[in-house]
PDB file of C-alpha atoms in Angstrom:
ATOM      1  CA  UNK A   1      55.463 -13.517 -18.651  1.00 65.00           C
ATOM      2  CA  UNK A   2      53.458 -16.272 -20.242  1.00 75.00           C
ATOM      3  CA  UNK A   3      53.215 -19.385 -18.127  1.00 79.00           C
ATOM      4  CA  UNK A   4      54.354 -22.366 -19.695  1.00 96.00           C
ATOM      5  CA  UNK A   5      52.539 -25.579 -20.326  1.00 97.00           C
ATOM      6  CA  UNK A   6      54.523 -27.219 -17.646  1.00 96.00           C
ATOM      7  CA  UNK A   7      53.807 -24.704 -14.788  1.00 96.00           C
ATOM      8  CA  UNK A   8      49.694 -24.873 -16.357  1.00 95.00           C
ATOM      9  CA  UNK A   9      49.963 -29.124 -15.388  1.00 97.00           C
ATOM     10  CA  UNK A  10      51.501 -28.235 -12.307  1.00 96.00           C
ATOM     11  CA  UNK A  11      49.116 -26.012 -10.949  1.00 94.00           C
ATOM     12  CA  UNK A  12      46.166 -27.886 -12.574  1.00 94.00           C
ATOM     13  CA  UNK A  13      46.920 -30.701 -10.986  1.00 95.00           C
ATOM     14  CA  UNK A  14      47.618 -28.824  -7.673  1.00 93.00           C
ATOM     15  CA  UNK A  15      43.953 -27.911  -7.100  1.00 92.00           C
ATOM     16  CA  UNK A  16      43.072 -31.416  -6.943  1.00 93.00           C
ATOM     17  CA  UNK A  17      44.274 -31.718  -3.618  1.00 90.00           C
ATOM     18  CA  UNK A  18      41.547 -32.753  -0.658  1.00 91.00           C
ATOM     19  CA  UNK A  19      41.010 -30.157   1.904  1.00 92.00           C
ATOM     20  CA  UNK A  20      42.616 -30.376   5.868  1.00 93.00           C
ATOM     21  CA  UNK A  21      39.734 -30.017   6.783  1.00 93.00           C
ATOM     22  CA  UNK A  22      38.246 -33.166   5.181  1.00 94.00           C
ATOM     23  CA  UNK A  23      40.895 -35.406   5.221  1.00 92.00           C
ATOM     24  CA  UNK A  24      41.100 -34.531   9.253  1.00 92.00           C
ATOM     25  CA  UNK A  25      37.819 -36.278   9.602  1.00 91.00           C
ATOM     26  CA  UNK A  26      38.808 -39.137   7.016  1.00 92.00           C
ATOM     27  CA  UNK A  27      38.240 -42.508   8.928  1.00 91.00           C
ATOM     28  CA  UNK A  28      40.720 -43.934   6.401  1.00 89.00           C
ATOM     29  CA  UNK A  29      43.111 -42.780   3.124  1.00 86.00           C
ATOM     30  CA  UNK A  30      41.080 -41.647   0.444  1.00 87.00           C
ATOM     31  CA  UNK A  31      43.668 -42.533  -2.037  1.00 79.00           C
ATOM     32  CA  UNK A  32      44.743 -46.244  -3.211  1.00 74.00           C
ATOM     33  CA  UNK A  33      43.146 -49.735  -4.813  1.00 72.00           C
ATOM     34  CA  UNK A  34      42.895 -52.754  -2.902  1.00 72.00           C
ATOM     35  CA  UNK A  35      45.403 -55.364  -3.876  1.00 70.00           C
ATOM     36  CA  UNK A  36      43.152 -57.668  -4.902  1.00 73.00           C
ATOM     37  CA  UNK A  37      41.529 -55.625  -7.728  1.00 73.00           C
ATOM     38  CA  UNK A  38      44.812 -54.263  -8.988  1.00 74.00           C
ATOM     39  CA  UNK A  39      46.156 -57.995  -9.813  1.00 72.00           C
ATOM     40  CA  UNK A  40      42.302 -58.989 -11.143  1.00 73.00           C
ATOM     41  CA  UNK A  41      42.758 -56.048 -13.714  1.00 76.00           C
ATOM     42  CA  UNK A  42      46.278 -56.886 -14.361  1.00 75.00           C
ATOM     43  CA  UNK A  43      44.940 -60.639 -15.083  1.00 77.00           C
ATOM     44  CA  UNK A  44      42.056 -59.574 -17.025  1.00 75.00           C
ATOM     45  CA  UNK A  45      43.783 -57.086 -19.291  1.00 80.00           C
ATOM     46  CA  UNK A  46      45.847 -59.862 -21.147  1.00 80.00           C
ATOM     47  CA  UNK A  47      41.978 -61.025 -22.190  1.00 79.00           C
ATOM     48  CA  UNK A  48      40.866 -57.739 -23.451  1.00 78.00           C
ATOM     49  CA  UNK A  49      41.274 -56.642 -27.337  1.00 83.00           C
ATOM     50  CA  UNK A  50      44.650 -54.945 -27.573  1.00 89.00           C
ATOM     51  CA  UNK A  51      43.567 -50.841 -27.416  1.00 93.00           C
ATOM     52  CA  UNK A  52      45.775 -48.048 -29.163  1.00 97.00           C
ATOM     53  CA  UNK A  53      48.247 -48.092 -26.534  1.00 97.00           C
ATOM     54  CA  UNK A  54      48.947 -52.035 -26.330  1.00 97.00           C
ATOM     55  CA  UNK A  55      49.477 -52.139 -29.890  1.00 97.00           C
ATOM     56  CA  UNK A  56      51.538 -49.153 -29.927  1.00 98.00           C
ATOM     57  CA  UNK A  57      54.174 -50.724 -27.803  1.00 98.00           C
ATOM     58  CA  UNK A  58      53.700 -53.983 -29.433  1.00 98.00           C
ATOM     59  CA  UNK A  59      55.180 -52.252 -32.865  1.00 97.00           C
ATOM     60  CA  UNK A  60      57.763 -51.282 -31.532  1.00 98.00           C
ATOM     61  CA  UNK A  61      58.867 -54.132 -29.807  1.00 98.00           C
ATOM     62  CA  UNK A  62      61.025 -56.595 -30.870  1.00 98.00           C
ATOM     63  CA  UNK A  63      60.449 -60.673 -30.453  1.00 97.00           C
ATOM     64  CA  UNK A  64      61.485 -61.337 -27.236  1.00 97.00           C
ATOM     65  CA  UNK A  65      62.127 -57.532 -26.100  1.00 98.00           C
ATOM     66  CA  UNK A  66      62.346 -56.047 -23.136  1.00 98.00           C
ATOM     67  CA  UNK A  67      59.655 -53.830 -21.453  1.00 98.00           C
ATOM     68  CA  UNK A  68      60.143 -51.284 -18.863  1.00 98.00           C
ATOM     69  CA  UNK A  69      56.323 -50.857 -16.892  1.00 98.00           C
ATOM     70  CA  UNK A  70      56.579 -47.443 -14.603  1.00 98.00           C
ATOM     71  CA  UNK A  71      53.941 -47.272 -11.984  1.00 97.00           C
ATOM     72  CA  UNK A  72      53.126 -51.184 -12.503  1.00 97.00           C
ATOM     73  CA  UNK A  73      49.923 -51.958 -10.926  1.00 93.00           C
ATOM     74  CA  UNK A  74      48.717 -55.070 -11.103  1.00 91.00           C
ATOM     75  CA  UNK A  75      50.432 -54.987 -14.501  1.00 95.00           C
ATOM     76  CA  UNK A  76      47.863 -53.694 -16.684  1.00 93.00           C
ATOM     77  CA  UNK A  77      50.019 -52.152 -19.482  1.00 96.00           C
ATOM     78  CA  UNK A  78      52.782 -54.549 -19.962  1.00 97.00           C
ATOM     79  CA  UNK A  79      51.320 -57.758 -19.197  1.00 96.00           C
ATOM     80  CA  UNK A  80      49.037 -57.602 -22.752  1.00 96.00           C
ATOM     81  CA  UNK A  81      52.954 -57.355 -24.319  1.00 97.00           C
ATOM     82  CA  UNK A  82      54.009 -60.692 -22.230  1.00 95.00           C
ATOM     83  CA  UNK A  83      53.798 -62.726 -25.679  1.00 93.00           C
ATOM     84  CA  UNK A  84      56.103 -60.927 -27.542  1.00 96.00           C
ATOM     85  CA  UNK A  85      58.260 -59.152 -24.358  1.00 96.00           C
ATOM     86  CA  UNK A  86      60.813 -61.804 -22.774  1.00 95.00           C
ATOM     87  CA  UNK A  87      61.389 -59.572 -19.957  1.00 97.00           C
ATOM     88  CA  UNK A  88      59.129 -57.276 -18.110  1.00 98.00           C
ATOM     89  CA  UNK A  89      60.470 -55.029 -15.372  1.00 98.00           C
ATOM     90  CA  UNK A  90      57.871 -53.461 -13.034  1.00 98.00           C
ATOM     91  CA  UNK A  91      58.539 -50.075 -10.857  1.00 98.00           C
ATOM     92  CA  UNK A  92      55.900 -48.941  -8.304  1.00 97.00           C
ATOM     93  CA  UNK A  93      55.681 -47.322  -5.154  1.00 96.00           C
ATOM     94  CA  UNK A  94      53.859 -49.792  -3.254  1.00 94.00           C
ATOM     95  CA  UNK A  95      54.734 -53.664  -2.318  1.00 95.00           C
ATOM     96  CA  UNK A  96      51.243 -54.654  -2.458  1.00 92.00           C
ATOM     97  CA  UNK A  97      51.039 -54.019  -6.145  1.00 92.00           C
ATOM     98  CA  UNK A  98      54.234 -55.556  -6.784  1.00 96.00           C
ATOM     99  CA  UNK A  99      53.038 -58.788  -5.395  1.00 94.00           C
ATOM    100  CA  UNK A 100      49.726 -58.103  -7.211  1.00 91.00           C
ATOM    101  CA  UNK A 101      51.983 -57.906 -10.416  1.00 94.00           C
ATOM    102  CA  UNK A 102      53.722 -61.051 -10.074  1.00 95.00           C
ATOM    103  CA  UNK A 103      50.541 -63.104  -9.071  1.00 90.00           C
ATOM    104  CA  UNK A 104      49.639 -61.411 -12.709  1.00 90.00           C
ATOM    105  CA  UNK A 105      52.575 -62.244 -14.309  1.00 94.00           C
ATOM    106  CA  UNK A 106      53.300 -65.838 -12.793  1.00 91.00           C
ATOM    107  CA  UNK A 107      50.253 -66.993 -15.106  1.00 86.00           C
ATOM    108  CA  UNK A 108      52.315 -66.134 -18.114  1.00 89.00           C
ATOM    109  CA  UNK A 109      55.355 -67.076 -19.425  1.00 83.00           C
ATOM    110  CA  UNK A 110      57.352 -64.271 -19.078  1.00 90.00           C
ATOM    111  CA  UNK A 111      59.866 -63.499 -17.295  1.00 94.00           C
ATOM    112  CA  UNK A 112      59.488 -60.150 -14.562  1.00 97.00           C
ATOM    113  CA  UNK A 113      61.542 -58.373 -12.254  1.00 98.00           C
ATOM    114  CA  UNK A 114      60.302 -55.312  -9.518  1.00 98.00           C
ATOM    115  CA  UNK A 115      61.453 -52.499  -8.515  1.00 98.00           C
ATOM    116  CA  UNK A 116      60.231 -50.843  -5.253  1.00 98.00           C
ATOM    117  CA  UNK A 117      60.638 -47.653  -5.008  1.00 98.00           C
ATOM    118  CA  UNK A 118      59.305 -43.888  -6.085  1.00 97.00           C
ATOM    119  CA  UNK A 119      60.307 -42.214 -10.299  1.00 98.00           C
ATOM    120  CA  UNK A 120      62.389 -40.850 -11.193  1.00 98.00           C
ATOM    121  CA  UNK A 121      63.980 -41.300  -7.836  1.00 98.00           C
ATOM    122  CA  UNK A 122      65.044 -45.289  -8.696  1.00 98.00           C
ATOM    123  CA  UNK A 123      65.340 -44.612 -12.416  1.00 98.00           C
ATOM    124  CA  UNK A 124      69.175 -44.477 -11.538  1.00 98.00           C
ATOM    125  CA  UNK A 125      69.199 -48.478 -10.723  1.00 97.00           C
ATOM    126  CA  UNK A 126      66.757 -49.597 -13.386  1.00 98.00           C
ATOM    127  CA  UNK A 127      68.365 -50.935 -16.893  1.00 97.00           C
ATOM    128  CA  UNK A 128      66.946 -49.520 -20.016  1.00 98.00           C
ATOM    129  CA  UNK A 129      64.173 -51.309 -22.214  1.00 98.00           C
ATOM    130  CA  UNK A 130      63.671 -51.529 -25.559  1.00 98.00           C
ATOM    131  CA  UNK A 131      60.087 -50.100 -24.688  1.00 98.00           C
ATOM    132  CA  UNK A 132      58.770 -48.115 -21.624  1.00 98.00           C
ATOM    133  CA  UNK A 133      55.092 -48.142 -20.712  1.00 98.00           C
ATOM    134  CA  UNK A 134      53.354 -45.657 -17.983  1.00 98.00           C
ATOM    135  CA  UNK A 135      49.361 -46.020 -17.571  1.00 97.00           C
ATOM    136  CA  UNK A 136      47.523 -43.894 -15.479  1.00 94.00           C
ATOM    137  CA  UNK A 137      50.166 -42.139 -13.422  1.00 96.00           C
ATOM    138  CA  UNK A 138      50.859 -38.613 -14.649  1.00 97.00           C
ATOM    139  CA  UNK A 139      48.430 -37.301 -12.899  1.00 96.00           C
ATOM    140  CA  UNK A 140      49.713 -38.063  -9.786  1.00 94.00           C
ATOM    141  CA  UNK A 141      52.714 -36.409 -11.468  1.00 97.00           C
ATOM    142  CA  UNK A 142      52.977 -32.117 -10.838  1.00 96.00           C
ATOM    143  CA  UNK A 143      56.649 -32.450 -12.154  1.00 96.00           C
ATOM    144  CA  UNK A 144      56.764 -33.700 -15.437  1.00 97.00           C
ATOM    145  CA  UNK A 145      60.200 -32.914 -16.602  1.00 97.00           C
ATOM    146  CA  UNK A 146      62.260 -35.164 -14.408  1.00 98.00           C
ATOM    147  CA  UNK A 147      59.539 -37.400 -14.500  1.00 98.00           C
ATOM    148  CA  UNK A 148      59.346 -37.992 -18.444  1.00 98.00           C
ATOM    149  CA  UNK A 149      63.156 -37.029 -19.187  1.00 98.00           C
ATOM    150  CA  UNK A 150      63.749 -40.499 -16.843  1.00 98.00           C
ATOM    151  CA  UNK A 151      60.619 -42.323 -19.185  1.00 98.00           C
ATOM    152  CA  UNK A 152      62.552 -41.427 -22.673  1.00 98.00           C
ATOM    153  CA  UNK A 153      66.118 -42.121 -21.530  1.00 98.00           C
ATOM    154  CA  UNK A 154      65.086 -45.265 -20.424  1.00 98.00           C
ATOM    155  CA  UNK A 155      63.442 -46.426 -23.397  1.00 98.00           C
ATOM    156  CA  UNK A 156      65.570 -47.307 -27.016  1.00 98.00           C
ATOM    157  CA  UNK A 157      63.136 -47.660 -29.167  1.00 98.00           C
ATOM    158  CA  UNK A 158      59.489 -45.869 -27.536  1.00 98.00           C
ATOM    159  CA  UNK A 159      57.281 -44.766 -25.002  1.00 98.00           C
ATOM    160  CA  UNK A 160      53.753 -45.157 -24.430  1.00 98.00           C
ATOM    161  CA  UNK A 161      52.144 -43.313 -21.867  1.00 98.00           C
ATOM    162  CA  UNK A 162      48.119 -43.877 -21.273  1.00 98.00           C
ATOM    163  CA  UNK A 163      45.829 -41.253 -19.195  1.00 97.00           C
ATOM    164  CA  UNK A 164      42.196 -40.602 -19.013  1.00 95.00           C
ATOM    165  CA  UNK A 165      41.583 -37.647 -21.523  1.00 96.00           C
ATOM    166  CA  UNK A 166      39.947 -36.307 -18.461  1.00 94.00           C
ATOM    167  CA  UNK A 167      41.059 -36.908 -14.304  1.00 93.00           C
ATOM    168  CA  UNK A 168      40.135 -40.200 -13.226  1.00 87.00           C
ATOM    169  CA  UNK A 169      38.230 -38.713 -10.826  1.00 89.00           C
ATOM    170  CA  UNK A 170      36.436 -35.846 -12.357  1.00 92.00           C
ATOM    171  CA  UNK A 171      33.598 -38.520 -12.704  1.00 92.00           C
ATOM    172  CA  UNK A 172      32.894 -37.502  -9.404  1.00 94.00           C
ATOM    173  CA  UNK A 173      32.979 -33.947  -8.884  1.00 95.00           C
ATOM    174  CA  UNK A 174      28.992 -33.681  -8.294  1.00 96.00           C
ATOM    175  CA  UNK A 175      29.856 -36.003  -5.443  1.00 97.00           C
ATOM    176  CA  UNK A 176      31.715 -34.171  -3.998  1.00 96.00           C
ATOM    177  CA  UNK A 177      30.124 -31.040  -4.367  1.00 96.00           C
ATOM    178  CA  UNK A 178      26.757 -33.023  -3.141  1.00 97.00           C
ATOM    179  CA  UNK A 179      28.460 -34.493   0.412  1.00 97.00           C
ATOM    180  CA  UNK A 180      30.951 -31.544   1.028  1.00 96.00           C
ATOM    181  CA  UNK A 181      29.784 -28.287  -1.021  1.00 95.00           C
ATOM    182  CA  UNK A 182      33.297 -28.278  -2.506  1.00 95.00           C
ATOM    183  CA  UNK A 183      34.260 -27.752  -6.473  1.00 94.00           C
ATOM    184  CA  UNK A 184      36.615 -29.614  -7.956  1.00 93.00           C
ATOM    185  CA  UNK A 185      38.788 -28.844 -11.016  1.00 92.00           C
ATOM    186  CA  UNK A 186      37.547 -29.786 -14.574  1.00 88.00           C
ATOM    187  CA  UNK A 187      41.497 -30.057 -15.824  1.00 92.00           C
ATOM    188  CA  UNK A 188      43.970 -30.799 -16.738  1.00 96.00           C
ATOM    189  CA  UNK A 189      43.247 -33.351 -19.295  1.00 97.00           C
ATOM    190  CA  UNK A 190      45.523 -35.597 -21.483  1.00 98.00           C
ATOM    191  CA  UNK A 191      45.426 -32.855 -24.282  1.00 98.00           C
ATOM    192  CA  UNK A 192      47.377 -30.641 -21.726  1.00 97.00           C
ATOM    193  CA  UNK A 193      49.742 -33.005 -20.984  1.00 98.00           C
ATOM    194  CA  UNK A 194      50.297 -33.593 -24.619  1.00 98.00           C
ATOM    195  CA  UNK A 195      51.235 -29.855 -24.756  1.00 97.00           C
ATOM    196  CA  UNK A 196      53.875 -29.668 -21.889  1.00 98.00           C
ATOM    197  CA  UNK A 197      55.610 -32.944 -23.098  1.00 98.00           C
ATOM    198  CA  UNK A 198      55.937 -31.081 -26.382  1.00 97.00           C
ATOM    199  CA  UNK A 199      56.969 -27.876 -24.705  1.00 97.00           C
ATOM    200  CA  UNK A 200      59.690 -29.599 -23.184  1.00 97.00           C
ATOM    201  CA  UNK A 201      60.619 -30.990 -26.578  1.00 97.00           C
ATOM    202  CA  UNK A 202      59.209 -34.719 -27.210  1.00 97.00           C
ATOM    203  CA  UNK A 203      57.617 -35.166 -30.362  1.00 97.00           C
ATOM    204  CA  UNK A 204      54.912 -36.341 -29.050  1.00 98.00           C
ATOM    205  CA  UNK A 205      51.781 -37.815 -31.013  1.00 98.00           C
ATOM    206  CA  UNK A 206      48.163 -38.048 -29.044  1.00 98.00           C
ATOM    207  CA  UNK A 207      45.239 -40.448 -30.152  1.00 98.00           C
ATOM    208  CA  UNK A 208      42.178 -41.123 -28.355  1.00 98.00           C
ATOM    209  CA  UNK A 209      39.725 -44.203 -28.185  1.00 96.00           C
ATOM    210  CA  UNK A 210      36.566 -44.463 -26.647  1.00 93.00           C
ATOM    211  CA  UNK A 211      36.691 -48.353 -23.845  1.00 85.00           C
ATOM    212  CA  UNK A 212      34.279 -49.535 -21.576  1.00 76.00           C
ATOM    213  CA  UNK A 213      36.074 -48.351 -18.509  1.00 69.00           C
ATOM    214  CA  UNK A 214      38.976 -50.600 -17.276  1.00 62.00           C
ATOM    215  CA  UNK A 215      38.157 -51.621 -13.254  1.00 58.00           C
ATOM    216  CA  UNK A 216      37.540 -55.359 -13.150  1.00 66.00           C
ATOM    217  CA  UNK A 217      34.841 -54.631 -10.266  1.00 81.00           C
ATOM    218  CA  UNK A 218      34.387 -56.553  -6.934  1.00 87.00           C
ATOM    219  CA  UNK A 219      32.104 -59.162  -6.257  1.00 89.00           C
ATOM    220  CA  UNK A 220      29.698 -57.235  -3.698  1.00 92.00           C
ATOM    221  CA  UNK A 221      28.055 -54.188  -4.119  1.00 93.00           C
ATOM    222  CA  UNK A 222      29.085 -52.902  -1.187  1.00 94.00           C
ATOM    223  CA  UNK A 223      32.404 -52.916  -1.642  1.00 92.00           C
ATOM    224  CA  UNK A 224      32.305 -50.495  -4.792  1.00 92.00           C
ATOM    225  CA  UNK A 225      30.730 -48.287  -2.558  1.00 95.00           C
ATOM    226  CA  UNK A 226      33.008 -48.500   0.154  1.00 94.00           C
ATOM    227  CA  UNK A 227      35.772 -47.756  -2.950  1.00 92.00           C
ATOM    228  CA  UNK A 228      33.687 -44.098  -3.719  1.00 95.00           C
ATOM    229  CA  UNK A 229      33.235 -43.413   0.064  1.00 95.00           C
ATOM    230  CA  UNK A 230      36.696 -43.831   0.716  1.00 94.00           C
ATOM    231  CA  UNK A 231      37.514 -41.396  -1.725  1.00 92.00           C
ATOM    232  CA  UNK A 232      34.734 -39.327  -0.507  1.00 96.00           C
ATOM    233  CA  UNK A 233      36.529 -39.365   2.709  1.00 95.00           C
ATOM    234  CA  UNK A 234      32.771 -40.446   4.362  1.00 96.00           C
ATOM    235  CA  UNK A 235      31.631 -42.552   7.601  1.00 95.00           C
ATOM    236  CA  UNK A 236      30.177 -46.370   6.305  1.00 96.00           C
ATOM    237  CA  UNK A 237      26.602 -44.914   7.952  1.00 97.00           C
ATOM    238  CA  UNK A 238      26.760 -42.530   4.434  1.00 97.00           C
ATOM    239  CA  UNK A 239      26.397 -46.153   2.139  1.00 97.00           C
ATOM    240  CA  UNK A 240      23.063 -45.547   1.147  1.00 97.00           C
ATOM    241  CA  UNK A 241      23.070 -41.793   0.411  1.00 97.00           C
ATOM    242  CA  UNK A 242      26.357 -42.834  -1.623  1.00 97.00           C
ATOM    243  CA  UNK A 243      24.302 -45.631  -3.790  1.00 96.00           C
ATOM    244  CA  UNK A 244      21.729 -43.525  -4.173  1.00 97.00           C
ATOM    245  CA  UNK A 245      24.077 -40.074  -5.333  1.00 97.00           C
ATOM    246  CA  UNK A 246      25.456 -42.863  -8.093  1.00 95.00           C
ATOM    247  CA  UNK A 247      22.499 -44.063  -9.345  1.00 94.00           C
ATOM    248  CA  UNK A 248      22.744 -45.521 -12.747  1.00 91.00           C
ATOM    249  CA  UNK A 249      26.951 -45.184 -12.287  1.00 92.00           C
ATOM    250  CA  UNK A 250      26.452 -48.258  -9.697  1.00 93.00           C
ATOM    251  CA  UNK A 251      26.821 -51.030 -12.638  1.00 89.00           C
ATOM    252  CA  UNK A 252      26.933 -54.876 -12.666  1.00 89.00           C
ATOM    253  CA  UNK A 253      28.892 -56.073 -15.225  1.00 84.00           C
ATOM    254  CA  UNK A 254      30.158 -59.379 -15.817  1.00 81.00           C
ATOM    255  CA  UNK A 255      29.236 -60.891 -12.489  1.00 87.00           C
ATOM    256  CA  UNK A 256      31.033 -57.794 -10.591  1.00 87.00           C
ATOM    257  CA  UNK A 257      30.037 -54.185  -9.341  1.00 90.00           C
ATOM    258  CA  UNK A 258      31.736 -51.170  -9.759  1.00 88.00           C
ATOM    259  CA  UNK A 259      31.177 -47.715  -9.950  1.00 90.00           C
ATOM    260  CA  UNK A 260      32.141 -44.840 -12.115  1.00 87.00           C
ATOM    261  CA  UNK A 261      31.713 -43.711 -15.698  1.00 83.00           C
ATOM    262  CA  UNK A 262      29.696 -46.436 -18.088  1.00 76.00           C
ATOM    263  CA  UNK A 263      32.392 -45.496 -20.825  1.00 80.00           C
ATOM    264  CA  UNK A 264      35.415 -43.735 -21.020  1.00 86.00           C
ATOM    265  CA  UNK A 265      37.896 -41.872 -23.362  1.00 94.00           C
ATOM    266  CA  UNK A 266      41.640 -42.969 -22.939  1.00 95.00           C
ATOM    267  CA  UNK A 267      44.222 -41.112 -24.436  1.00 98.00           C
ATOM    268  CA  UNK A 268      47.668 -42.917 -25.573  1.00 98.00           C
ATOM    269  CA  UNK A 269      50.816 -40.399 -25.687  1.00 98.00           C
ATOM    270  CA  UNK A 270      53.516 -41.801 -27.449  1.00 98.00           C
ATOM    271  CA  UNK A 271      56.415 -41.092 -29.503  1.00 98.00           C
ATOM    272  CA  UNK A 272      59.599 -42.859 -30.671  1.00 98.00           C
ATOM    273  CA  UNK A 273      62.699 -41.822 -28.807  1.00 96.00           C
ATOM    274  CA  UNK A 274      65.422 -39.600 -31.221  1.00 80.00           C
ATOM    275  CA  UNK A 275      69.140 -40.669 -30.403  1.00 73.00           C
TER     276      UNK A 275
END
């Protein structure tokens, strides 16, 4: 039979996975942000001009609404909504970014709650919101259904889900195929996504917006390099080859290095929940 939308994510997403035989010799996870940058970005994304997503949420919420922020961060989608929102609850998987969140959030005047724990698995003990926000999770998501089911019956008015129109990290396939002779996938992208949410019956809408891309950067160079060769799954001695292999992707912007694309398209999935 045809293979649905839904199984096409799953086992898109699947061949993103990083060898044994790689992540064996890893000195340390691959995967991750350090605390520090997470709660920078959450800080410095109340400062930036509201994108599609922000002020898709923002329509649809009311004065001193309530916000529901899955896979939190450092609080990068709902803490742009802190003027109108009077509550902001944050779910993530990780302490660190919860604490990164509320150093965010303590600047504003707004008032936040966390949630520790994995969705949908905690979905259970977490109160609806007028408006639920996810940014840059699905892919780490093979199971959409449970997943997004838990988003929309969570949310009374919308949902507003932001990816990458392509894998955050397909910026650096040539890397990889330039320190380990190994291809990575060129999907799925957001417009796939777009397609299994529909298959599975949201009426979703998909709009796309070129940014400048949204890390906040460190302070040395060397520690956006450290970032890629972590990810790499590479020794420190590699720095230089790294640096080099990035060439003109090794910016300084603002004071602060990072590395990746100069520009970016983000996609914003939203749609207003029928009940």
């Amino acid at each position: 039979g045809r293979v649905s939308a839904v199984e096409r994510w799953r086992e898109a997403l699947a061949g993103w996975g990083i060898p044994e035989e790689i992540l064996a010799r890893a000195p340390e996870s691959p995967w991750g942000f350090p605390r520090e940058l997470m709660a920078r970005r959450g800080r410095h994304s109340v400062e930036l001009e509201p994108g599609t997503s922000t002020r898709r949420a923002l329509e649809a919420l009311p004065e001193g609404g309530s916000v529901l922020d899955v896979g939190v961060g450092g609080g990068g989608a709902s803490l742009p909504l802190a003027r109108r929102a009077g509550r902001i609850v944050g779910v993530d998987a990780s302490e660190a970014m919860l604490e990164a969140f509320r150093d965010a959030a303590a600047e504003l005047e707004v008032e936040v709650e966390t949630v520790l724990g994995t969705w949908p698995e905690v979905a259970p003990s977490v109160e609806p919101a007028d408006v639920v926000v996810c940014h840059h999770v699905l892919y780490n998501v093979p199971e959409l259904e449970p997943f997004v089911r838990a988003l929309d019956e969570h949310a009374r008015r919308r949902v507003v889900i932001e990816i990458t129109l392509h894998h955050p990290l397909a910026w650096m396939n040539d890397l990889w195929r330039r320190f380990h002779g190994l291809e990575r996938p060129e999907g799925p992208t957001a417009e796939d996504a777009a397609a299994a949410l529909r298959e599975l019956g949201f009426p979703v809408r998909l709009e796309t917006e070129r940014r400048a891309p949204r890390t906040s950067g460190f302070e040395r160079k060397e520690d956006a390099i450290a970032l890629v060769r972590r990810r790499l799954c590479l020794t420190p001695d590699r720095d230089p080859e790294i640096a080099e292999a990035l060439g003109d992707r090794l910016v300084h912007r603002d004071g602060r290095w990072s590395a990746g694309p100069t520009e970016q398209v983000l996609a914003t999935l939203w749609w207003d929940v029928e009940r």
